[in-house]
Short mmCIF file of C-alpha atoms and ligand atoms in Angstrom, two decimals:
data_model
loop_
_atom_site.label_atom_id
_atom_site.label_comp_id
_atom_site.label_asym_id
_atom_site.label_seq_id
_atom_site.Cartn_x
_atom_site.Cartn_y
_atom_site.Cartn_z
CA MET A 374 86.27 -28.85 -2.69
CA ALA A 375 86.67 -25.57 -0.55
CA LEU A 376 83.42 -24.61 1.26
CA LEU A 377 81.94 -21.27 0.36
CA LYS A 378 81.53 -18.81 3.19
CA ARG A 379 78.87 -16.07 3.78
CA PRO A 380 79.81 -12.50 2.79
CA ASN A 381 81.52 -10.35 5.41
CA GLY A 382 79.24 -8.53 7.63
CA THR A 383 76.25 -11.03 7.16
CA GLU A 384 75.03 -13.49 9.66
CA ASP A 385 73.32 -16.88 9.69
CA ILE A 386 70.47 -17.09 12.15
CA LEU A 387 70.78 -20.77 13.05
CA PRO A 388 67.82 -22.90 14.31
CA ALA A 389 68.98 -22.59 17.93
CA ALA A 390 68.77 -18.80 17.71
CA SER A 391 65.74 -18.38 15.50
CA ARG A 392 63.40 -19.19 18.39
CA GLU A 393 64.69 -16.02 20.20
CA TRP A 394 64.25 -13.90 17.07
CA GLN A 395 60.72 -15.27 16.81
CA ALA A 396 60.04 -14.41 20.42
CA LEU A 397 61.33 -10.91 19.88
CA GLU A 398 59.33 -10.44 16.66
CA GLN A 399 56.14 -11.66 18.29
CA LEU A 400 56.59 -9.02 21.30
CA LEU A 401 57.35 -6.34 18.71
CA ARG A 402 54.12 -7.14 16.80
CA THR A 403 51.84 -7.35 19.74
CA THR A 404 53.36 -4.23 21.33
CA ALA A 405 52.80 -2.28 18.09
CA ASP A 406 49.35 -3.60 17.71
CA THR A 407 48.38 -2.09 21.22
CA TYR A 408 49.53 1.36 19.77
CA GLY A 409 47.36 1.01 16.77
CA PHE A 410 50.19 0.40 14.21
CA SER A 411 49.77 -2.16 11.36
CA GLU A 412 52.42 -4.01 9.45
CA ILE A 413 53.51 -2.87 5.97
CA ARG A 414 55.76 -4.98 3.76
CA ILE A 415 57.78 -3.19 1.14
CA PRO A 416 60.28 -4.39 -1.45
CA THR A 417 63.85 -5.20 -0.58
CA PHE A 418 65.12 -2.88 -3.33
CA GLU A 419 64.07 0.45 -4.76
CA GLN A 420 65.01 2.90 -7.38
CA THR A 421 68.28 4.35 -6.23
CA GLU A 422 66.89 7.89 -6.59
CA LEU A 423 64.49 7.18 -3.74
CA PHE A 424 67.25 6.95 -1.27
CA CYS A 425 69.17 9.93 -2.76
CA ARG A 426 66.15 12.07 -2.32
CA GLY A 427 64.81 10.46 0.84
CA VAL A 428 67.79 9.92 2.90
CA GLY A 429 69.88 12.65 1.54
CA GLU A 430 72.85 13.24 -0.81
CA THR A 431 75.11 14.30 1.98
CA THR A 432 74.68 11.35 4.29
CA ASP A 433 77.20 8.51 4.92
CA VAL A 434 74.42 6.38 3.89
CA VAL A 435 74.00 7.61 0.39
CA GLN A 436 77.68 8.72 -0.16
CA LYS A 437 79.55 5.43 1.17
CA GLU A 438 77.10 2.74 2.04
CA MET A 439 74.63 1.86 -0.51
CA TYR A 440 74.53 -1.52 -2.37
CA THR A 441 73.60 -0.56 -5.80
CA VAL A 442 72.99 -3.35 -8.33
CA THR A 443 72.59 -3.35 -11.97
CA ALA A 444 70.47 -6.09 -13.64
CA ARG A 445 70.19 -5.77 -17.34
CA GLU A 446 69.67 -2.30 -18.17
CA SER A 447 68.12 -1.21 -14.76
CA THR A 448 69.87 0.18 -11.62
CA PHE A 449 68.43 -0.34 -8.07
CA THR A 450 69.66 0.02 -4.48
CA LEU A 451 69.08 -2.51 -1.63
CA ARG A 452 67.19 -0.55 0.94
CA PRO A 453 69.72 0.90 3.54
CA GLU A 454 66.81 1.67 5.93
CA GLY A 455 62.82 1.39 5.97
CA THR A 456 61.51 4.95 5.95
CA ALA A 457 61.97 6.09 2.42
CA GLY A 458 60.38 2.79 0.97
CA THR A 459 57.56 3.03 3.43
CA ILE A 460 56.76 6.67 2.59
CA ARG A 461 57.03 5.77 -1.14
CA ALA A 462 54.56 2.87 -0.56
CA MET A 463 52.23 4.97 1.46
CA LEU A 464 52.21 7.75 -1.40
CA GLN A 465 51.88 5.25 -4.29
CA ASN A 466 49.06 3.51 -2.71
CA GLY A 467 47.07 6.43 -1.33
CA LEU A 468 47.41 5.72 2.28
CA LEU A 469 47.78 9.40 3.20
CA ASN A 470 44.32 10.05 1.63
CA GLU A 471 42.86 7.88 4.35
CA ALA A 472 41.97 8.66 7.87
CA LEU A 473 45.13 10.32 9.54
CA PRO A 474 47.28 9.65 11.39
CA GLN A 475 48.53 6.53 9.54
CA ARG A 476 50.42 4.23 11.72
CA VAL A 477 52.56 1.48 10.30
CA TYR A 478 55.43 -0.90 11.41
CA TYR A 479 57.81 -3.11 9.62
CA ILE A 480 60.51 -5.69 10.47
CA LEU A 481 62.92 -5.93 7.67
CA SER A 482 66.72 -6.29 6.66
CA CYS A 483 68.86 -3.22 5.62
CA PHE A 484 71.89 -3.26 3.61
CA ARG A 485 74.73 -0.94 4.18
CA HIS A 486 78.32 -1.11 3.07
CA GLU A 487 80.10 -0.50 6.40
CA ARG A 488 83.13 -1.85 8.13
CA PRO A 489 81.67 -4.91 9.95
CA GLN A 490 82.24 -4.94 13.68
CA ALA A 491 80.23 -6.13 16.75
CA GLY A 492 76.88 -4.35 16.32
CA ARG A 493 77.67 -3.17 12.81
CA LEU A 494 76.79 -5.44 9.84
CA ARG A 495 76.31 -5.15 6.29
CA GLU A 496 72.89 -6.85 6.42
CA PHE A 497 71.05 -6.09 9.62
CA HIS A 498 67.51 -6.11 10.82
CA GLN A 499 65.33 -3.22 11.96
CA PHE A 500 61.95 -3.00 13.58
CA GLY A 501 60.63 0.33 12.55
CA VAL A 502 57.47 2.53 12.77
CA GLU A 503 56.27 5.53 11.04
CA MET A 504 53.35 7.65 11.84
CA ALA A 505 52.14 10.16 9.23
CA GLY A 506 49.73 13.17 9.68
CA SER A 507 50.35 14.78 13.13
CA PRO A 508 52.55 17.78 13.68
CA HIS A 509 51.77 17.72 17.44
CA PRO A 510 54.31 16.83 20.04
CA ALA A 511 51.71 14.30 21.41
CA ALA A 512 52.67 12.17 18.30
CA ASP A 513 56.30 12.40 19.19
CA ALA A 514 55.64 11.49 22.73
CA GLU A 515 53.62 8.48 21.61
CA VAL A 516 56.29 7.13 19.25
CA ILE A 517 58.93 7.46 21.78
CA GLY A 518 56.52 5.77 24.36
CA LEU A 519 56.29 2.84 22.09
CA ALA A 520 60.04 2.45 21.77
CA ARG A 521 60.39 2.64 25.49
CA GLN A 522 57.60 0.26 26.13
CA ILE A 523 59.12 -2.44 23.72
CA LEU A 524 62.70 -1.83 25.39
CA GLU A 525 60.84 -2.44 28.81
CA ARG A 526 58.99 -5.59 27.68
CA VAL A 527 62.14 -7.22 26.22
CA GLY A 528 63.64 -6.73 29.54
CA VAL A 529 66.82 -4.86 28.60
CA HIS A 530 68.54 -2.55 31.11
CA ASN A 531 70.75 0.54 30.97
CA VAL A 532 69.24 2.00 27.99
CA GLU A 533 68.88 5.78 28.06
CA LEU A 534 66.81 8.09 26.05
CA HIS A 535 68.59 11.03 24.55
CA ILE A 536 66.51 13.65 22.80
CA ASN A 537 67.08 16.86 20.88
CA SER A 538 65.55 19.19 18.46
CA ILE A 539 67.07 20.03 15.15
CA GLY A 540 64.68 22.71 14.34
CA CYS A 541 62.98 23.47 10.86
CA PRO A 542 64.78 24.77 7.87
CA ASP A 543 64.24 28.18 9.12
CA CYS A 544 66.20 27.69 12.31
CA ARG A 545 68.73 25.66 10.51
CA LYS A 546 69.60 28.53 8.12
CA ARG A 547 70.92 30.64 10.96
CA TYR A 548 72.50 27.53 12.55
CA HIS A 549 74.43 26.54 9.53
CA GLU A 550 75.94 30.08 9.31
CA ALA A 551 77.16 29.74 12.93
CA LEU A 552 78.60 26.28 11.99
CA ARG A 553 80.45 27.46 9.00
CA SER A 554 81.95 30.34 10.95
CA TYR A 555 82.99 27.76 13.60
CA PHE A 556 84.49 25.21 11.25
CA MET A 557 85.96 27.35 8.53
CA PRO A 558 89.27 28.18 10.25
CA HIS A 559 89.79 24.30 10.46
CA ARG A 560 88.83 23.63 6.95
CA GLU A 561 92.01 21.87 5.99
CA GLU A 562 92.10 19.61 9.13
CA LEU A 563 88.62 18.15 8.32
CA CYS A 564 88.42 14.86 6.39
CA GLU A 565 87.54 15.08 2.74
CA THR A 566 83.75 14.40 3.13
CA CYS A 567 83.43 17.06 5.76
CA GLN A 568 85.16 19.73 3.68
CA GLU A 569 82.42 19.11 1.11
CA ARG A 570 79.79 19.13 3.87
CA LEU A 571 80.95 22.39 5.19
CA ASP A 572 79.48 23.94 1.90
CA LYS A 573 76.36 21.72 1.36
CA ASN A 574 75.06 20.70 4.94
CA PRO A 575 77.42 21.74 7.72
CA MET A 576 75.15 20.09 10.40
CA ARG A 577 76.33 16.74 9.03
CA LEU A 578 79.92 17.53 10.32
CA LEU A 579 78.64 16.86 13.84
CA ASP A 580 77.71 13.19 12.85
CA CYS A 581 81.16 12.28 11.35
CA LYS A 582 82.78 9.26 12.76
CA SER A 583 86.35 10.37 12.20
CA PRO A 584 87.99 11.16 15.52
CA VAL A 585 89.80 14.35 14.17
CA CYS A 586 86.48 15.95 12.84
CA GLY A 587 84.94 14.88 16.34
CA GLU A 588 87.74 16.68 18.17
CA ILE A 589 87.47 19.83 16.23
CA GLY A 590 83.63 19.87 16.46
CA LYS A 591 83.73 19.46 20.32
CA ASP A 592 82.96 23.13 21.11
CA ALA A 593 80.80 23.82 17.97
CA PRO A 594 77.76 25.84 18.48
CA VAL A 595 74.61 23.77 19.48
CA ILE A 596 71.25 24.01 17.46
CA LEU A 597 69.16 24.36 20.62
CA ASP A 598 70.51 28.04 20.84
CA TYR A 599 69.16 28.67 17.41
CA LEU A 600 65.59 27.24 17.45
CA CYS A 601 62.73 29.59 16.30
CA GLU A 602 59.93 30.16 18.59
CA GLU A 603 57.66 27.50 17.42
CA CYS A 604 60.33 24.80 17.18
CA SER A 605 61.18 25.79 20.72
CA ALA A 606 57.69 25.49 21.93
CA HIS A 607 57.33 22.13 20.23
CA PHE A 608 60.38 20.78 22.15
CA GLU A 609 59.23 22.07 25.36
CA LYS A 610 55.89 20.54 25.01
CA LEU A 611 57.37 17.25 24.14
CA LYS A 612 59.65 17.39 27.22
CA ALA A 613 56.57 18.10 29.42
CA LEU A 614 54.66 15.19 27.80
CA LEU A 615 57.59 12.76 28.54
CA THR A 616 57.87 13.98 32.04
CA GLU A 617 54.28 13.41 32.56
CA GLN A 618 54.47 9.88 31.09
CA GLY A 619 57.27 9.12 33.53
CA ILE A 620 59.73 8.60 30.58
CA ALA A 621 63.24 9.70 31.70
CA PHE A 622 65.23 11.44 29.14
CA THR A 623 68.42 13.58 28.76
CA VAL A 624 68.64 16.42 26.39
CA ASP A 625 71.66 15.98 24.26
CA PRO A 626 72.06 18.97 21.95
CA ARG A 627 74.82 16.96 19.92
CA ILE A 628 72.48 14.47 18.31
CA VAL A 629 71.87 15.36 14.73
CA ARG A 630 71.06 11.76 13.48
CA GLY A 631 72.64 10.28 10.16
CA LEU A 632 69.84 10.84 7.82
CA ASP A 633 68.90 14.24 6.14
CA TYR A 634 65.22 14.12 6.47
CA TYR A 635 64.91 14.93 10.14
CA THR A 636 63.21 18.18 11.58
CA ARG A 637 62.48 19.15 15.10
CA THR A 638 62.55 16.07 17.35
CA VAL A 639 65.51 13.52 17.02
CA PHE A 640 66.05 10.82 19.56
CA GLU A 641 68.20 7.83 20.33
CA PHE A 642 68.08 5.07 22.99
CA VAL A 643 71.69 4.35 23.75
CA THR A 644 73.54 1.78 25.85
CA THR A 645 77.00 1.67 26.99
CA ASP A 646 76.99 -2.22 27.44
CA ILE A 647 78.01 -3.11 23.89
CA GLY A 648 80.84 -0.73 23.22
CA ALA A 649 80.90 1.85 20.44
CA GLN A 650 77.95 0.78 18.56
CA GLY A 651 75.56 1.52 21.36
CA THR A 652 72.64 3.16 19.63
CA VAL A 653 69.83 0.51 19.90
CA CYS A 654 67.14 2.69 18.42
CA GLY A 655 67.17 6.08 16.43
CA GLY A 656 64.37 8.18 15.15
CA GLY A 657 62.80 11.50 14.89
CA ARG A 658 60.33 13.71 13.05
CA TYR A 659 60.64 14.33 9.27
CA ASP A 660 58.16 16.91 8.44
CA GLY A 661 59.72 17.70 5.02
CA LEU A 662 60.15 14.18 3.82
CA ILE A 663 56.80 13.48 2.23
CA ALA A 664 56.87 16.64 0.19
CA GLN A 665 60.34 15.89 -0.84
CA LEU A 666 59.26 12.53 -2.17
CA GLY A 667 56.37 14.20 -4.18
CA GLY A 668 53.59 14.13 -1.79
CA ALA A 669 51.38 16.82 -0.24
CA PRO A 670 53.28 18.30 2.70
CA THR A 671 52.42 16.00 5.68
CA PRO A 672 54.21 16.00 8.95
CA ALA A 673 55.40 12.59 10.07
CA LEU A 674 57.92 10.76 12.43
CA GLY A 675 59.34 7.27 13.11
CA PHE A 676 62.14 5.21 14.45
CA GLY A 677 64.36 2.34 13.49
CA MET A 678 65.42 -0.25 16.08
CA GLY A 679 68.46 -2.37 15.36
CA LEU A 680 67.52 -5.83 16.35
CA GLU A 681 71.03 -7.42 16.41
CA ARG A 682 72.18 -4.59 18.71
CA LEU A 683 69.21 -5.21 20.88
CA LEU A 684 69.87 -8.92 21.25
CA LEU A 685 73.63 -8.20 21.74
CA THR A 686 72.61 -5.92 24.62
CA LEU A 687 70.26 -8.42 26.14
CA HIS A 688 72.96 -11.27 25.91
CA LYS A 689 75.55 -9.15 27.44
CA GLN A 690 73.21 -8.50 30.30
CA GLY A 691 72.59 -12.18 30.69
CA THR A 692 69.05 -12.26 29.28
CA VAL A 693 67.65 -14.84 26.74
CA LEU A 694 64.24 -14.20 25.58
CA SER A 695 62.96 -17.74 24.92
CA GLU A 696 64.04 -21.26 25.54
CA PRO A 697 63.94 -23.55 22.52
CA LYS A 698 60.62 -25.24 22.46
CA GLY A 699 62.25 -28.72 21.74
CA CYS A 700 60.39 -32.05 21.87
CA ASP A 701 57.39 -32.87 24.19
CA ILE A 702 57.39 -36.63 23.43
CA TYR A 703 59.71 -39.12 21.61
CA ILE A 704 57.96 -42.41 20.65
CA VAL A 705 60.65 -45.10 20.40
CA PRO A 706 59.19 -48.01 18.21
CA MET A 707 60.54 -51.54 18.06
CA GLY A 708 59.64 -53.49 15.02
CA GLU A 709 57.48 -52.70 12.17
CA ALA A 710 54.05 -52.81 13.50
CA ALA A 711 55.18 -50.56 16.37
CA ALA A 712 56.79 -48.21 13.91
CA ASP A 713 53.48 -47.79 12.02
CA LYS A 714 51.54 -47.13 15.39
CA ALA A 715 54.17 -44.65 16.28
CA MET A 716 53.76 -42.80 13.14
CA LEU A 717 49.99 -42.66 13.66
CA LEU A 718 50.28 -41.36 17.34
CA THR A 719 52.81 -38.70 16.52
CA ALA A 720 50.56 -37.39 13.84
CA GLN A 721 47.58 -37.36 16.10
CA LEU A 722 49.68 -35.69 18.91
CA ARG A 723 50.82 -32.96 16.39
CA GLN A 724 47.28 -32.38 15.51
CA GLU A 725 46.73 -31.23 19.10
CA GLY A 726 49.85 -28.90 19.08
CA ILE A 727 52.02 -31.18 20.87
CA CYS A 728 55.70 -31.47 19.54
CA ALA A 729 55.97 -35.23 18.86
CA GLN A 730 58.77 -37.12 17.14
CA THR A 731 59.46 -40.76 16.38
CA ASP A 732 62.31 -42.67 14.55
CA VAL A 733 62.80 -42.01 10.94
CA MET A 734 66.27 -43.55 10.78
CA GLY A 735 65.74 -47.10 11.56
CA ARG A 736 67.76 -46.91 14.77
CA SER A 737 68.08 -49.35 17.57
CA LEU A 738 66.41 -48.81 20.80
CA ARG A 739 69.62 -47.60 22.46
CA ALA A 740 70.47 -45.22 19.66
CA GLN A 741 66.94 -43.85 19.78
CA MET A 742 67.11 -43.11 23.43
CA LYS A 743 70.41 -41.50 22.96
CA TYR A 744 68.91 -39.27 20.24
CA ALA A 745 65.83 -38.50 22.36
CA ASP A 746 68.10 -37.36 25.16
CA LYS A 747 70.14 -35.21 22.80
CA ILE A 748 67.12 -33.34 21.54
CA GLY A 749 65.94 -32.78 25.05
CA ALA A 750 62.64 -34.83 24.61
CA ARG A 751 60.65 -34.28 27.73
CA TYR A 752 58.90 -37.56 27.64
CA THR A 753 59.81 -41.02 25.81
CA MET A 754 57.54 -43.89 25.30
CA VAL A 755 58.83 -47.39 24.05
CA LEU A 756 56.38 -49.13 21.84
CA GLY A 757 57.04 -52.72 21.08
CA ASP A 758 54.93 -55.91 20.14
CA ASN A 759 54.18 -56.43 23.88
CA GLU A 760 52.86 -52.86 24.33
CA LEU A 761 50.78 -53.16 21.18
CA ALA A 762 49.36 -56.41 22.48
CA GLN A 763 48.43 -55.16 25.85
CA GLY A 764 47.18 -51.83 24.65
CA GLU A 765 49.24 -49.83 27.01
CA ALA A 766 52.80 -48.37 27.16
CA VAL A 767 55.11 -46.72 29.71
CA LEU A 768 55.70 -42.95 29.67
CA LYS A 769 59.10 -41.84 30.94
CA GLN A 770 59.64 -38.32 32.19
CA MET A 771 63.31 -37.99 31.02
CA GLN A 772 64.31 -35.29 33.75
CA SER A 773 63.07 -37.15 36.72
CA GLY A 774 62.98 -40.57 35.41
CA GLU A 775 59.36 -40.91 36.71
CA LYS A 776 57.25 -43.58 34.77
CA LEU A 777 53.61 -43.88 34.19
CA THR A 778 51.54 -46.53 32.39
CA VAL A 779 49.04 -45.11 29.95
CA ALA A 780 46.49 -46.81 27.71
CA LEU A 781 46.84 -46.64 24.02
CA ASP A 782 43.33 -46.09 23.35
CA ASP A 783 41.52 -43.21 21.49
CA LYS A 784 41.84 -41.03 24.60
CA PHE A 785 45.69 -41.32 24.53
CA VAL A 786 46.31 -37.92 23.13
CA SER A 787 44.08 -35.99 25.40
CA ARG A 788 45.51 -38.00 28.35
CA PHE A 789 49.11 -37.23 27.38
CA SER A 790 48.09 -33.46 26.88
CA ASP A 791 46.62 -33.52 30.52
CA ILE A 792 49.92 -34.99 31.84
CA GLU A 793 52.08 -32.59 29.95
CA ILE A 794 50.23 -29.49 31.12
CA ALA A 795 50.23 -30.73 34.72
CA ASP A 796 53.95 -31.19 34.47
CA ARG A 797 54.43 -27.80 33.00
CA LEU A 798 52.37 -26.06 35.80
CA ALA A 799 54.25 -28.06 38.52
CA GLY A 800 57.45 -26.91 36.86
CA ALA A 801 56.31 -23.28 36.84
CA ALA A 802 55.19 -23.55 40.42
CA ALA A 803 58.44 -24.93 41.57
CA ALA A 804 60.15 -22.00 39.89
CA LEU A 805 58.10 -19.45 41.76
P1 ATP B 132 75.11 4.59 13.69
O1 ATP B 132 75.27 5.94 14.24
O2 ATP B 132 75.37 3.38 14.84
O3 ATP B 132 75.82 4.37 12.43
P2 ATP B 132 72.69 5.19 12.31
O4 ATP B 132 72.50 6.50 12.78
O5 ATP B 132 73.43 4.90 10.90
O6 ATP B 132 73.48 4.35 13.37
P3 ATP B 132 69.96 4.75 11.74
O7 ATP B 132 70.10 4.77 10.18
O8 ATP B 132 69.20 5.66 12.65
O9 ATP B 132 71.41 4.36 12.32
O10 ATP B 132 69.33 3.27 11.88
C1 ATP B 132 68.52 2.92 13.09
C2 ATP B 132 69.19 1.74 14.06
O11 ATP B 132 69.59 0.76 13.12
C3 ATP B 132 70.53 2.21 14.67
O12 ATP B 132 70.12 2.78 15.85
C4 ATP B 132 71.09 0.73 14.92
O13 ATP B 132 70.46 0.24 16.15
C5 ATP B 132 70.72 0.07 13.68
N1 ATP B 132 71.80 0.05 12.83
C6 ATP B 132 72.27 0.97 11.97
N2 ATP B 132 73.26 0.69 11.11
C7 ATP B 132 73.53 -0.62 11.51
C8 ATP B 132 74.45 -1.63 11.04
N3 ATP B 132 75.28 -1.49 10.13
N4 ATP B 132 74.47 -2.92 11.73
C9 ATP B 132 73.51 -3.15 12.76
N5 ATP B 132 72.59 -2.26 13.28
C10 ATP B 132 72.59 -1.04 12.52
MG1 MG B 133 75.41 4.52 10.43
#
């Protein structure tokens, strides 16, 4: 029978790779903790209307990329991003009535029907944060600082911060007029979606991925020339704060971001190391979103970091986050009495947090040693009738071949633990 395959644009994260994901997730959680962010977990699917209202009717995400499913009489959409669902949850559960600002983070998968390629999947993972309640540029600097700190701690290089301000609805009114006058003479050359955008939301044209629209838009007016006084002051203050914190940035007046809810600050962390899909993290301020979703007007901001793209960049740069933990000790029993004792010892070792394994296949000594070698066991210990009778056995350090006789008494586990720790310390010292 033919084997079934995973859907296009999805990935299996196999045991060999999941250790690295765990290390990354651990780093994300502890870094977010130090900034006062707590985890929120939201549903995988939501009412379709949440994304139409929250992400925006004129975005690629809503127009082309949503996975909408009908089960019985109800229709839902798999989340294409985390912000809309997070704000929905904050509103529904009254989090915004508590002390502000509210700071939350999430690690979740998102679903978008895009053309799969390196760094562009149909199910991908995001680490994201949202901070609600502060209109002040200090909040923007803090959120950007958190993203920067994460990238630094992960050890990724060549990732640049690009920032821009796309103003408030007031500035945008004038800017939209300027864009319409600029694009109108080229109307017929634009892609179909952009022709529609020209009427509804001309700024979105600047985010079109079609090369023709990109070429036409290359000399389009930039939003920074249209900012009102308050938006301008907000942006200036943010730049000053980033500079003060030693966070390097480039102002890129062409960033508009792919989601409609942004106001004022937008930013991206970009690398050229993984080809065209180089935006590792994207975010910004969305002061209008909470009201748009039915809450009291509340300023807020956040970012989403693409974890596959982050790992892809790291790997391109030759960095791996963590080595597999593997097996600390493999006990090789010969005969039934020894097998029983081996079971007991491995259980005791595991209780102390030591990764211990023994035979569950009924294999010969030779085959067991081969297996221990394959799984990278750091120590092996053969247990036979002789060892049981004498109450001691030989520990073998697999890498060096060094041998050490140990008593099989009730101090065995703590003795092994000491040996193992000393061995790790010696290894770490040698690496220095
Ligand atoms: P892009 O311009 O690359 O399509 P986007 O503007 O659609 O990105 P956001 O919606 O801001 O991206 O999502 C935040 C982050 O999630 C992106 O910066 C990227 O790292 C990641 N991301 C977005 N779409 C995908 C995808 N299809 N596959 C993998 N990662 C993605
Ligand atoms: Mg996109």
